[in-house]
mmCIF file of C-alpha atoms in Angstrom:
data_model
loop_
_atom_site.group_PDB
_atom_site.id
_atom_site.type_symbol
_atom_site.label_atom_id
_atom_site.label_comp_id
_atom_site.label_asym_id
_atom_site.label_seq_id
_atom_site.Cartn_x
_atom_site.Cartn_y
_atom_site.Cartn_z
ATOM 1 C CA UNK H 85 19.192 3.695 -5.943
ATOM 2 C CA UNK H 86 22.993 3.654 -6.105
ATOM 3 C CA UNK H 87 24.599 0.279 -7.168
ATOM 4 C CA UNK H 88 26.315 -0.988 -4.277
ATOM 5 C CA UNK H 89 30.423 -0.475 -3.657
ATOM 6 C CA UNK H 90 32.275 -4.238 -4.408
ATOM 7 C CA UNK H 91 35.875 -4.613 -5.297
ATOM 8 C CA UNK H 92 37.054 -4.738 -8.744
ATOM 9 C CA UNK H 93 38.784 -7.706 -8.564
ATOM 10 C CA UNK H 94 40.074 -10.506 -5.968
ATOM 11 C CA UNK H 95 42.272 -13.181 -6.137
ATOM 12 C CA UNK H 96 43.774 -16.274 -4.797
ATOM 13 C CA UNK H 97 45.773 -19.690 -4.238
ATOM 14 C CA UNK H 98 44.186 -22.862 -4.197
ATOM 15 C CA UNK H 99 43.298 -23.710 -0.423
ATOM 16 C CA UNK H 100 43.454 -19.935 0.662
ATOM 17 C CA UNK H 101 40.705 -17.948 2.084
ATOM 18 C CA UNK H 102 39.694 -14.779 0.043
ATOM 19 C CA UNK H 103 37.221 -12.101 0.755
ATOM 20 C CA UNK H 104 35.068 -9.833 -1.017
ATOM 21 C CA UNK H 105 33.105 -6.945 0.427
ATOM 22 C CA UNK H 106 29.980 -5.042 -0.532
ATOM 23 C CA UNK H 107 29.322 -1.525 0.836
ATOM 24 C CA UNK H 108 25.905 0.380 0.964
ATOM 25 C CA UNK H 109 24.299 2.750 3.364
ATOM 26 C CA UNK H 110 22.194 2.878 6.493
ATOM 27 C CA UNK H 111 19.422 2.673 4.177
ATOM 28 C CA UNK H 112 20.229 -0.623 2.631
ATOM 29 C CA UNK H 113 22.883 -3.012 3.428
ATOM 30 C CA UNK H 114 23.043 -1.150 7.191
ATOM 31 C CA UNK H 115 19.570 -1.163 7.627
ATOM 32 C CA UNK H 116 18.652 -4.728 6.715
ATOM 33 C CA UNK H 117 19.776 -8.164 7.319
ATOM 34 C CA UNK H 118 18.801 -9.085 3.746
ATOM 35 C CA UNK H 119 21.846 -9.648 2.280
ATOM 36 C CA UNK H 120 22.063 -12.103 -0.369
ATOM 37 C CA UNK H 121 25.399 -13.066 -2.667
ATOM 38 C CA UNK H 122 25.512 -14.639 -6.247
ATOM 39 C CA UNK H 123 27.763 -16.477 -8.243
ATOM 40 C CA UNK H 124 28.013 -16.192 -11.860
ATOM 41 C CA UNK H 125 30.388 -18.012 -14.694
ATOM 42 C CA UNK H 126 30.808 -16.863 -18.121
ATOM 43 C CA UNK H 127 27.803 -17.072 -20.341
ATOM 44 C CA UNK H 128 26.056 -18.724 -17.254
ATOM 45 C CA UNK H 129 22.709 -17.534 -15.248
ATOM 46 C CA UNK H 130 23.671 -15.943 -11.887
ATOM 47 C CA UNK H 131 23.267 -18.909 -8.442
ATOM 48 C CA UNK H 132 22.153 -17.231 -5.004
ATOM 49 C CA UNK H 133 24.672 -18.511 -2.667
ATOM 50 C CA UNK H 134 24.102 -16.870 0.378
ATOM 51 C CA UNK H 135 20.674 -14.955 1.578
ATOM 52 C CA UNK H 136 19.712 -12.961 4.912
ATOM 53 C CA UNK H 137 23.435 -11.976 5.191
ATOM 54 C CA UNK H 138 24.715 -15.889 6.515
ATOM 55 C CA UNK H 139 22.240 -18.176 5.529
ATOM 56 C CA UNK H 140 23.124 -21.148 3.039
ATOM 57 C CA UNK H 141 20.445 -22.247 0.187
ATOM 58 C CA UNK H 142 20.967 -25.959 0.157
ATOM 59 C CA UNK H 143 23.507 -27.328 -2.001
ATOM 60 C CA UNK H 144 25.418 -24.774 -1.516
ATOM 61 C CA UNK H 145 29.041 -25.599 -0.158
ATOM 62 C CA UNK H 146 29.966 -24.611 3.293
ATOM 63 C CA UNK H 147 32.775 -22.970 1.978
ATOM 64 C CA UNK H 148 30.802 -19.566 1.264
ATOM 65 C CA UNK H 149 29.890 -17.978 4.460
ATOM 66 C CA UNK H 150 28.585 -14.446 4.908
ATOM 67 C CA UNK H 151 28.523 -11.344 7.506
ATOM 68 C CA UNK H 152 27.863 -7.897 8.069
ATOM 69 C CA UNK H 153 29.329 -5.054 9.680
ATOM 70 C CA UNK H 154 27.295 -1.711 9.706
ATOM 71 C CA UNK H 155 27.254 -0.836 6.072
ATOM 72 C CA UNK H 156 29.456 -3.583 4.571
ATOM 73 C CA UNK H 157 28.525 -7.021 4.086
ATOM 74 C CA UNK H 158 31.143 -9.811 3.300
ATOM 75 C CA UNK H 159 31.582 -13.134 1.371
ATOM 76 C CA UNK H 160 34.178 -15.302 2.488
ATOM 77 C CA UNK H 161 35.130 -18.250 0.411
ATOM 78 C CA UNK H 162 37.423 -20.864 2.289
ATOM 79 C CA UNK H 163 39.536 -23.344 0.641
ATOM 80 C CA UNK H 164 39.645 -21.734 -2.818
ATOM 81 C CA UNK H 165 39.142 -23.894 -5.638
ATOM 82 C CA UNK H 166 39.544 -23.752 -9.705
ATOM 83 C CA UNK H 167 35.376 -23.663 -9.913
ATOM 84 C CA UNK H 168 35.119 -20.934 -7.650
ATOM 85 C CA UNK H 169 36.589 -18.333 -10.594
ATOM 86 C CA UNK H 170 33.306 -16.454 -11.342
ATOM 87 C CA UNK H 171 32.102 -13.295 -10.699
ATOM 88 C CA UNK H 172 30.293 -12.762 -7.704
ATOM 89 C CA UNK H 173 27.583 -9.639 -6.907
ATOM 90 C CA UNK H 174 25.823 -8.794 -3.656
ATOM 91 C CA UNK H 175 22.212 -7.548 -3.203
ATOM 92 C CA UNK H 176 20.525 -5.704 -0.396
ATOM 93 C CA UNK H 177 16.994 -4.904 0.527
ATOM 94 C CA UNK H 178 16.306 -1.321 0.405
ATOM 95 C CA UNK H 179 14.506 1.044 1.870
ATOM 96 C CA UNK H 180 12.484 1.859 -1.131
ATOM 97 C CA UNK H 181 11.842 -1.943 -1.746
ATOM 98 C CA UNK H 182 13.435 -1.645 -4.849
ATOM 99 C CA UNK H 183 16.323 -3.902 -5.273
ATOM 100 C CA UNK H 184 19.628 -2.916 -5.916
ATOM 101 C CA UNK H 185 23.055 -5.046 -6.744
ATOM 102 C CA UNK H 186 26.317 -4.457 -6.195
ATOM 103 C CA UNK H 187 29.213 -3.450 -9.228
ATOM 104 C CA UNK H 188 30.678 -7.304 -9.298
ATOM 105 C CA UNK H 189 34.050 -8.791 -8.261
ATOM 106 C CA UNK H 190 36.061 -11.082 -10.406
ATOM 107 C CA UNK H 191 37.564 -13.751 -8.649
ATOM 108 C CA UNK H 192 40.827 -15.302 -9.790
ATOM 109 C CA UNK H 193 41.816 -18.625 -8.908
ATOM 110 C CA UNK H 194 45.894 -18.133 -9.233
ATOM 111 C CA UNK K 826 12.067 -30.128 -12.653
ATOM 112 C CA UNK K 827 11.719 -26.358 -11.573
ATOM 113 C CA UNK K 828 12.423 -24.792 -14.487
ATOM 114 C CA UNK K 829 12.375 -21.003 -15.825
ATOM 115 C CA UNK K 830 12.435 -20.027 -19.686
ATOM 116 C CA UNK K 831 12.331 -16.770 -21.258
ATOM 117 C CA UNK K 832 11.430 -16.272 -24.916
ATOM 118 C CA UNK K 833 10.875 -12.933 -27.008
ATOM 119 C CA UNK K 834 13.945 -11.424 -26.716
ATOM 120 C CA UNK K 835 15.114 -9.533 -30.350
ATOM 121 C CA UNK K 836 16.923 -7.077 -32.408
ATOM 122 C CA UNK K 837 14.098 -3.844 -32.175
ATOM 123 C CA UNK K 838 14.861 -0.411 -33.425
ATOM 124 C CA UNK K 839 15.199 2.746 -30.455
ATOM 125 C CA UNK K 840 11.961 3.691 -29.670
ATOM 126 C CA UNK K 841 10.205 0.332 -30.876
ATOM 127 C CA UNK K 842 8.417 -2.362 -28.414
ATOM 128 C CA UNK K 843 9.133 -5.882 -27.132
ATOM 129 C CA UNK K 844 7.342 -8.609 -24.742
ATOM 130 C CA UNK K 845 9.697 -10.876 -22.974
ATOM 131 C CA UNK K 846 7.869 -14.102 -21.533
ATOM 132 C CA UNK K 847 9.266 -16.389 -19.081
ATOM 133 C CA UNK K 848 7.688 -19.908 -18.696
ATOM 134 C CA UNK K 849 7.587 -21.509 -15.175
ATOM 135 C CA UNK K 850 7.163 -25.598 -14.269
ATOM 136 C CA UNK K 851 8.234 -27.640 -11.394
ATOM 137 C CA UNK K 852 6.914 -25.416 -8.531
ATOM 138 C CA UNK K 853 3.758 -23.438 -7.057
ATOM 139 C CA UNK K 854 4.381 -19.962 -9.363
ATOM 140 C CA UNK K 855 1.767 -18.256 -7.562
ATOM 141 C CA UNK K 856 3.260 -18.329 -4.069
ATOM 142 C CA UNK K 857 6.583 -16.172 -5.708
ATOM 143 C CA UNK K 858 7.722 -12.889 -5.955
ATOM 144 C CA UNK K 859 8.927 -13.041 -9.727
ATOM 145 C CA UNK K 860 11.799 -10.634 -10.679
ATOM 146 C CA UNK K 861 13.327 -9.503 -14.002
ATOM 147 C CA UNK K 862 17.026 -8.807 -13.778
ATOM 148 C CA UNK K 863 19.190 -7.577 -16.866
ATOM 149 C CA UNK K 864 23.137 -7.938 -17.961
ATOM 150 C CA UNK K 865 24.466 -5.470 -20.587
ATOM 151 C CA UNK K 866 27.098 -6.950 -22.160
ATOM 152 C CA UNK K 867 29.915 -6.704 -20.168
ATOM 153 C CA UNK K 868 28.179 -5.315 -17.472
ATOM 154 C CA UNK K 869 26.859 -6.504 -13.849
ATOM 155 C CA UNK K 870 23.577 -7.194 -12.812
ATOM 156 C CA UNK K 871 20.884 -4.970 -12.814
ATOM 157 C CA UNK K 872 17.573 -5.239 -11.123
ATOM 158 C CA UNK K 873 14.607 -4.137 -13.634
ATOM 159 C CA UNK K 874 11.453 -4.991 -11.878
ATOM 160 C CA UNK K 875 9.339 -7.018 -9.490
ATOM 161 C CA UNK K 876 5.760 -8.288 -9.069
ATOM 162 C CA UNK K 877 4.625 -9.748 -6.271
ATOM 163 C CA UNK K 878 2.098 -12.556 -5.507
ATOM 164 C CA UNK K 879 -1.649 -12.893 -5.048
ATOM 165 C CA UNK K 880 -1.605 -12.403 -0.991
ATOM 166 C CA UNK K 881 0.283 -9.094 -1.987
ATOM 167 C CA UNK K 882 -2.327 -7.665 -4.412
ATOM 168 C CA UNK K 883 0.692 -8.526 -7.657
ATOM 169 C CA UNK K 884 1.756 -5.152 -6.591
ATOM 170 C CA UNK K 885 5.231 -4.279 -8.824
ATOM 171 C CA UNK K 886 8.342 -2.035 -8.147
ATOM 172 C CA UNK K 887 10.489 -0.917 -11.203
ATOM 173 C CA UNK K 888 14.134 0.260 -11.340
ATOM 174 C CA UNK K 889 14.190 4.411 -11.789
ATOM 175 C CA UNK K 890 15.786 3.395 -15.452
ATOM 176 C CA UNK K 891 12.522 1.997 -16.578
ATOM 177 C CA UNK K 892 10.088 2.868 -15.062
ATOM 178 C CA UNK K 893 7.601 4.603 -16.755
ATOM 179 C CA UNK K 894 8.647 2.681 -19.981
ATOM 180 C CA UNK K 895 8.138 -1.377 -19.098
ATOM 181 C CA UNK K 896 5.816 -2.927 -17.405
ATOM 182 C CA UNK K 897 5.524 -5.957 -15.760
ATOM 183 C CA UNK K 898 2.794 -8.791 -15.604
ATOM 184 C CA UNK K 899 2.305 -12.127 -14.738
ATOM 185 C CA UNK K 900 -0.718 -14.651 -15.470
ATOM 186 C CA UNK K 901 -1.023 -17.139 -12.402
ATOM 187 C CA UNK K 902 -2.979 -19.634 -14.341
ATOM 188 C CA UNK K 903 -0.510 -19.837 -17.109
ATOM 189 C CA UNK K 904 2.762 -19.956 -14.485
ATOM 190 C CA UNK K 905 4.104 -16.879 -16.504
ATOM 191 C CA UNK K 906 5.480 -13.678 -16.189
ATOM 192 C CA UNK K 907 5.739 -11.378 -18.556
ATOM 193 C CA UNK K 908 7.825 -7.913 -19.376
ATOM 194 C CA UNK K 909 6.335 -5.325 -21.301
ATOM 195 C CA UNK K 910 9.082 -3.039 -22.732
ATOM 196 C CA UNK K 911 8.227 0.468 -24.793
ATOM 197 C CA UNK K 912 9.748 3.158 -25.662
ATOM 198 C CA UNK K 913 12.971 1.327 -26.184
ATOM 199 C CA UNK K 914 16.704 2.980 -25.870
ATOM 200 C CA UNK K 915 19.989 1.615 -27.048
ATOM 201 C CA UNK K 916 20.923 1.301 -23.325
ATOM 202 C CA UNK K 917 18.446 -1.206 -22.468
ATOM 203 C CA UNK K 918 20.422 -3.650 -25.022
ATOM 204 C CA UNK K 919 21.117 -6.763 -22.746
ATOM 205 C CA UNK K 920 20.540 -10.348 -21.632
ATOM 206 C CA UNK K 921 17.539 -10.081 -19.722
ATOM 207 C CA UNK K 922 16.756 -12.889 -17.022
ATOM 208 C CA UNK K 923 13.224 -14.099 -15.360
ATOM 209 C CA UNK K 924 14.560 -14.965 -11.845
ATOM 210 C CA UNK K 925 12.208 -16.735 -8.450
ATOM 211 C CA UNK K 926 12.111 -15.163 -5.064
ATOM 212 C CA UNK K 927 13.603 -17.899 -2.579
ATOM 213 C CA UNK K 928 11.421 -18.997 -0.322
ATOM 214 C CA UNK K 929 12.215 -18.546 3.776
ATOM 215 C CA UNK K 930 9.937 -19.186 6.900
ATOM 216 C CA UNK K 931 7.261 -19.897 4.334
ATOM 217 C CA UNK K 932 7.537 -16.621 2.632
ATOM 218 C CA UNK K 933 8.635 -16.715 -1.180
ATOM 219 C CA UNK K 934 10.169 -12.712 -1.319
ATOM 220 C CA UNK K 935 12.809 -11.727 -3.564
ATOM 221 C CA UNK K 936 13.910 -8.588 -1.782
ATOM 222 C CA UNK K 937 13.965 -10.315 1.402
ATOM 223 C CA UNK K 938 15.750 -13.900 0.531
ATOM 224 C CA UNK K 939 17.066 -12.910 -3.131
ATOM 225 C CA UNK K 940 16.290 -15.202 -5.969
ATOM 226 C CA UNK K 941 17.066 -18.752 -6.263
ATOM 227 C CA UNK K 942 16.071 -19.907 -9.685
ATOM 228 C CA UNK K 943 16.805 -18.189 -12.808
ATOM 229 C CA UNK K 944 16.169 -18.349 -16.272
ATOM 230 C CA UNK K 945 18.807 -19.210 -19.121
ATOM 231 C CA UNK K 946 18.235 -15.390 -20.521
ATOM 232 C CA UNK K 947 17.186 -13.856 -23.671
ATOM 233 C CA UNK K 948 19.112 -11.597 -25.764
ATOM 234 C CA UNK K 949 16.984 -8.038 -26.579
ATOM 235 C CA UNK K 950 19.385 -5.652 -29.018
ATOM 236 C CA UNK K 951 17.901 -1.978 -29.325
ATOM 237 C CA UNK K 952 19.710 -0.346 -32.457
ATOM 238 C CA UNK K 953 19.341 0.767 -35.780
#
């Protein structure tokens, strides 16, 4: 199982809008809508922050909101702020029921 | 609290053995899908393995990279989970973390909802 495609890097004002993306195949991320996104700082333990491609744990801020288009799934994180710098990785149900994460995107809050 | 802590983590030569442990509290640990999930360092995520719960016969799934060589376990009167690693490389060197499926519609699965708790991590080295 193939890690899935994210983007190096993203960045961002304060108060912008930034989003990543996460690309798989029809036999994971197309197939499925078991999407889930996580958040992790330096030295920290990763947070789920989105699951079932839009869905919100609670607590989590109403700034993250997910989608999906055919093979790519997105995180969109409104109204950047300083705590939001963290990687982020995506995760798909597959086919194979084995899991399967995506390469990670560094966000930088400019 | 709901809580997660990993212990047995190590420096072990290639080729040697480890158990990893992870304590649960706070929650019903026999109604989750447990995962372990590993960091190399500098690296992303990667999924290692899987058991799931009593209703699902603790059936497990392993990542191609290990399978074969760890195996995972959990004792449901305990609350722990536990990660049997043989056979050890240099390339499984990295921070490996205990994680709980999420729980949705009544249904605890990690490769459904993803995983919502996690442990703090502990640190396995494979070298000489």
């Amino acid at each position: 199982q193939s890690a899935l495609t994210q983007p190096a890097s993203v960045s961002g004002s304060p108060g912008q809008s930034i989003t990543i993306s996460c690309t798989g195949t029809s036999s994971d991320v197309g197939g499925y809508n078991y999407v889930s996104w996580y958040q992790q700082h330096p030295g920290k333990a990763p947070k789920l922050m989105i699951y079932e491609v839009s869905n919100r744990p609670s607590g989590v801020s109403n700034r993250f909101s997910g989608s999906k288009s055919g093979n790519t799934a997105s995180l969109t994180i409104s109204g950047l702020q300083a705590e939001d710098e963290a990687d982020y990785y995506c995760s798909s149900y597959t086919s194979s029921s084995k899991g399967v994460f995506g390469t990670g995107t560094k966000v930088t809050v400019l | 609290e709901v809580q997660l802590v990993e212990s047995g983590g190590g420096l072990v030569q290639p080729g040697g053995s480890l158990r990893l442990s992870c304590a649960a509290s706070g929650f019903t640990f026999s109604d989750h899908y447990m995962d372990w999930v590993r960091q190399a360092p500098g690296k992303g995520l990667e999924w290692v393995g899987r058991t799931r719960n009593k209703a699902n016969s603790y059936t497990t799934e392993y990542a191609a990279s290990v399978k074969g060589r760890f195996t995972i376990s959990r004792d449901d009167s305990k609350n722990s989970l536990y990660l049997q690693m043989n056979s050890l490389k240099t390339e499984d060197t990295a921070v490996y973390y205990c994680a709980r499926a999420y729980c949705s519609g009544g249904s605890c699965y990690s490769h459904y909802y993803g995983m919502d708790v996690w442990g703090q991590g502990t640190t396995v080295t494979v070298s000489s």
